[in-house]
Amino acid sequence: MVSVVLLITLRRFFAALILFSSIRFIGKGWIETQIIAPIWLFPFDGFEWLPRPNIQATIGLFTGMIAGGILLLSDKMQRLGALLFLFCFTYIEVLDKSNYLNHYYFISVIAFLFVLIPAKSSHHKVPKLFLWSFKLIISIVYFYAGLAKLNADWMLHAQPLCLWLPQHSSLPLVGPLFQLKQTAYVFSWMGAAFDLLAPFALLSNRWRPFFYPVLVAFHVLTWLLFPIGVFPWVMIACTTVFFRDDWHHKFWRLWPWPSVHLPDADKSTSTPPDWGLGMKTVLVVFLLFQMLFPWRHLAHGGSLYWHEFGYRFGWRVMLMEKSGYTTYFVENSAGERQVFPIEKFLTPNQLKMVGAKPDLVVQTAHLIRKHWKDENNEDVKVRAEVWATLNGRRSQLMIDPFVDLTSLENDWSKRNYVLPLDSVIRPKQFWQLKDSLENAHR
Amino acid sequence: MTFLNSEKRPTGSAMLPVGFFISTLCLVLVAAGCNPDSDAREVTFDRGPFLENTVQSVILPAYSDYSSQCQALRNASEQCTAGQIDEQDIVSLRGFLRLTYLSWQHAALFDFGPAADRVLYLTTNTYPTDTSEIVAEISNENWTPGLPATLNSIGLPAMDYLLNHASAGEIADLMNSEPARFAHFQRLIDFLAEESSAVLYAWEHDFKARFVSSTGTEEGSSIGMLLNAFNEVYEQGIRKQKLGLPNGIMTFSETPQPHLVEAPFSETWSVELMHEALIGCENLYFGDRMQGDSQQIGIDDYLKSLGDFEYGIGLHNEISGQLSTAKAAVLSMQDPLGQYVVENQSATYDVFAELQSLVVLWKVDMMSSLGVLITYQDNDND
């Protein structure tokens, strides 16, 4: 058994951050631009049946998030609050893949843990498993993010930092440094080392006091340089769960209100409740899943960044500068083809994502087919010519341009419609050869 | 720094690791900067001077020239005596209209800020123009240009119709027998002249300073607005509208649509206008109006500053080469373009491929190298 104080701090920090994050989302006007305004959304696979909320329902969901966050802050109805938040937040997240963020997923995972795990001051002591669940998840986030950086693009070519850092060359004093290739290499290698070392340094009583300031500096730097949202603050706050009990006591004693002070576990005489095997089993299964699920991409050969099979939910953060330009062709039964004006149907962000993510290309094809059927009562095939660039490579064809994408589904099968990375055909060559290639294809 | 006490270490050590981290970083960076082997071809690039130069050498000259051309056309029309217009007047007006049309190709690229506020792009050059609507509006005394309903019957395309739909002599006769027709032509040019000078004024007096001072890369930053507008106008306004729609490449039946070419009534300007539009793109890319590589800071310099890589100098070389190829391909077509797309459709498909290549190079490769955000949204996964 361990003292509950670590969990209480984590719960309060986490609740405060999700409140801030929800209000920030509203304040940025993203309800309109990401949920209401888009003509089409790209639900996660298996969630296509989910009703799309109108403006009232969306406001309801955000109210739910805020109410859930407030309950989670409280000592009484925190698990109910976590559940309410988890439901509303995840509902919004699964509506559109093109808004997927690793830190949104992280927030869902932590919220799920708080649904299972109580963190009440009256409990005084909780099983070690509870505390270690959070420590393990946070360790996975860092360590897997570090492992993901151990690839040729990141380590040998310092990509995508070679493209991202020079954007800051206008900064005073340090600006010129960002134009140097060497800076990108230093940042890449130090970033990888940081992520890989973070779990061990945070767990070590000896290294933690040295490492935590580095961690803060690292996250603040990423916040300054990249459009990464609240993620840095979430990690800075959540990693305090690695600190010792007395830090937590001291921290909350800094506040003038006695009600926020933490209970002293040692003076407790109450016997902790029995948590039951069922909940612990769910917890262990969930943690095993978290450890294994990010490796599903190993079932698929080729470049993970290119086909993106198993890319999401794997703590792959800031690894790619990838974007694409997609032309969709609808083909009628007579074999005649026409360009579909996709730019009229997607938001700029969706257009960018659809150009870069193969599963979204397939999803778009299905949407086009359905739209065409509704408008013209005609069944069409849909093909896509996608020119995409990855980490400084020249743009290349990403998707087999001759395959009818509506014949494909986003399932667990191999993405054979994704062409191998580092094919060398240039756009002009392709257009010259297109007809003969197509005949060969048939 | 309370959390450090938990380790029972002196508080003073708190700053040690941070200091160590930062000084190591600085040392490594300084050492890297001094490395004599570092790429000697690296050019420095600063967005402030880039924006300054783009305004001074590209945007303001484009608007100022376009505004002067509008004014010159207006003056020329005012020189004509209503009721006594002769063939020579019409030939002269046509000459001025052609220059205005050519000049517009440069100004069209900056469809953001003051131009977007006044919907300059749509009010100046929405085509195909609706000729029956123009004829109907000739006698309408309460006609107000610039309303959404009038977009199909105003601007340069309407003037192309009024001056070019018949021989110069016949046009002169029409204008004399129907004075309202000439008056309507003057109303059209008055509107363009006023709009163009209003946009120029807004740039010179307010927007320029804001544009130059916003040096970030976020959405809504100057470089973001500039390049997003540029890509949009190039892809939709040049590649698609000037060639892709007329030659039929984008439709099921692939039937050429000769009436969709730009300035169809002139019969001799369409190819020249398309070529001029590419020169406008080239000026923006290179950062000056010299139509080529130069000392002035342009987008080319940003790419070159990234070094001798596929995404840097390599990309610049390909864009630069493709621009020349595309210009030559456009000039290989002949006016009247409407007739050409019918008789030489497959040749125009090849030209279209050259234009399309630039879309991929600019919209995908270049934007990726420049790292300009297209939307204001958090993004951590790529």
PDB file of C-alpha atoms in Angstrom, chain A residues 145-162 164-165 184-195 218 222 226 305 317-321 391 393, chain B residues 382:
ATOM      1  CA  ALA A 145       8.098   8.445 -28.115  1.00  0.00           C
ATOM      2  CA  GLY A 146      11.842   7.962 -27.733  1.00  0.00           C
ATOM      3  CA  LEU A 147      11.860   4.594 -29.486  1.00  0.00           C
ATOM      4  CA  ALA A 148       9.863   6.112 -32.328  1.00  0.00           C
ATOM      5  CA  LYS A 149      12.633   8.653 -32.830  1.00  0.00           C
ATOM      6  CA  LEU A 150      15.208   5.920 -33.442  1.00  0.00           C
ATOM      7  CA  ASN A 151      14.835   5.945 -37.194  1.00  0.00           C
ATOM      8  CA  ALA A 152      16.941   7.164 -40.076  1.00  0.00           C
ATOM      9  CA  ASP A 153      14.916  10.298 -40.758  1.00  0.00           C
ATOM     10  CA  TRP A 154      15.177  11.556 -37.187  1.00  0.00           C
ATOM     11  CA  MET A 155      18.675  10.399 -36.245  1.00  0.00           C
ATOM     12  CA  LEU A 156      20.611  10.481 -39.512  1.00  0.00           C
ATOM     13  CA  HIS A 157      18.901  13.305 -41.398  1.00  0.00           C
ATOM     14  CA  ALA A 158      17.607  15.332 -38.439  1.00  0.00           C
ATOM     15  CA  GLN A 159      14.209  15.434 -40.095  1.00  0.00           C
ATOM     16  CA  PRO A 160      11.708  16.970 -39.722  1.00  0.00           C
ATOM     17  CA  LEU A 161      13.611  19.401 -37.465  1.00  0.00           C
ATOM     18  CA  CYS A 162      15.779  20.503 -40.413  1.00  0.00           C
ATOM     19  CA  TRP A 164      10.913  23.122 -38.740  1.00  0.00           C
ATOM     20  CA  LEU A 165      13.693  24.918 -36.912  1.00  0.00           C
ATOM     21  CA  ALA A 184      18.663  20.308 -35.873  1.00  0.00           C
ATOM     22  CA  TYR A 185      20.998  17.371 -35.192  1.00  0.00           C
ATOM     23  CA  VAL A 186      21.627  18.479 -31.615  1.00  0.00           C
ATOM     24  CA  PHE A 187      17.904  18.868 -30.997  1.00  0.00           C
ATOM     25  CA  SER A 188      17.097  15.532 -32.630  1.00  0.00           C
ATOM     26  CA  TRP A 189      19.648  13.537 -30.670  1.00  0.00           C
ATOM     27  CA  MET A 190      18.958  15.279 -27.399  1.00  0.00           C
ATOM     28  CA  GLY A 191      15.232  14.858 -27.923  1.00  0.00           C
ATOM     29  CA  ALA A 192      15.598  11.132 -28.479  1.00  0.00           C
ATOM     30  CA  ALA A 193      17.915  10.757 -25.473  1.00  0.00           C
ATOM     31  CA  PHE A 194      15.546  12.807 -23.341  1.00  0.00           C
ATOM     32  CA  ASP A 195      12.511  10.700 -24.191  1.00  0.00           C
ATOM     33  CA  PHE A 218      12.442  20.662 -22.688  1.00  0.00           C
ATOM     34  CA  THR A 222       8.726  22.546 -27.515  1.00  0.00           C
ATOM     35  CA  PHE A 226       5.909  24.117 -32.167  1.00  0.00           C
ATOM     36  CA  TYR A 305       5.306   6.886 -41.750  1.00  0.00           C
ATOM     37  CA  VAL A 317       4.898  12.740 -31.617  1.00  0.00           C
ATOM     38  CA  MET A 318       6.353  15.402 -33.930  1.00  0.00           C
ATOM     39  CA  LEU A 319       8.007  12.878 -36.221  1.00  0.00           C
ATOM     40  CA  MET A 320       6.786  13.856 -39.639  1.00  0.00           C
ATOM     41  CA  GLU A 321       6.551  16.812 -41.924  1.00  0.00           C
ATOM     42  CA  ASN A 391      10.354  14.699 -44.180  1.00  0.00           C
ATOM     43  CA  ARG A 393      11.682  13.993 -49.650  1.00  0.00           C
TER      44      ARG A 393
ATOM     45  CA  ASP B 382       3.199  14.945 -37.701  1.00  0.00           C
TER      46      ASP B 382
END
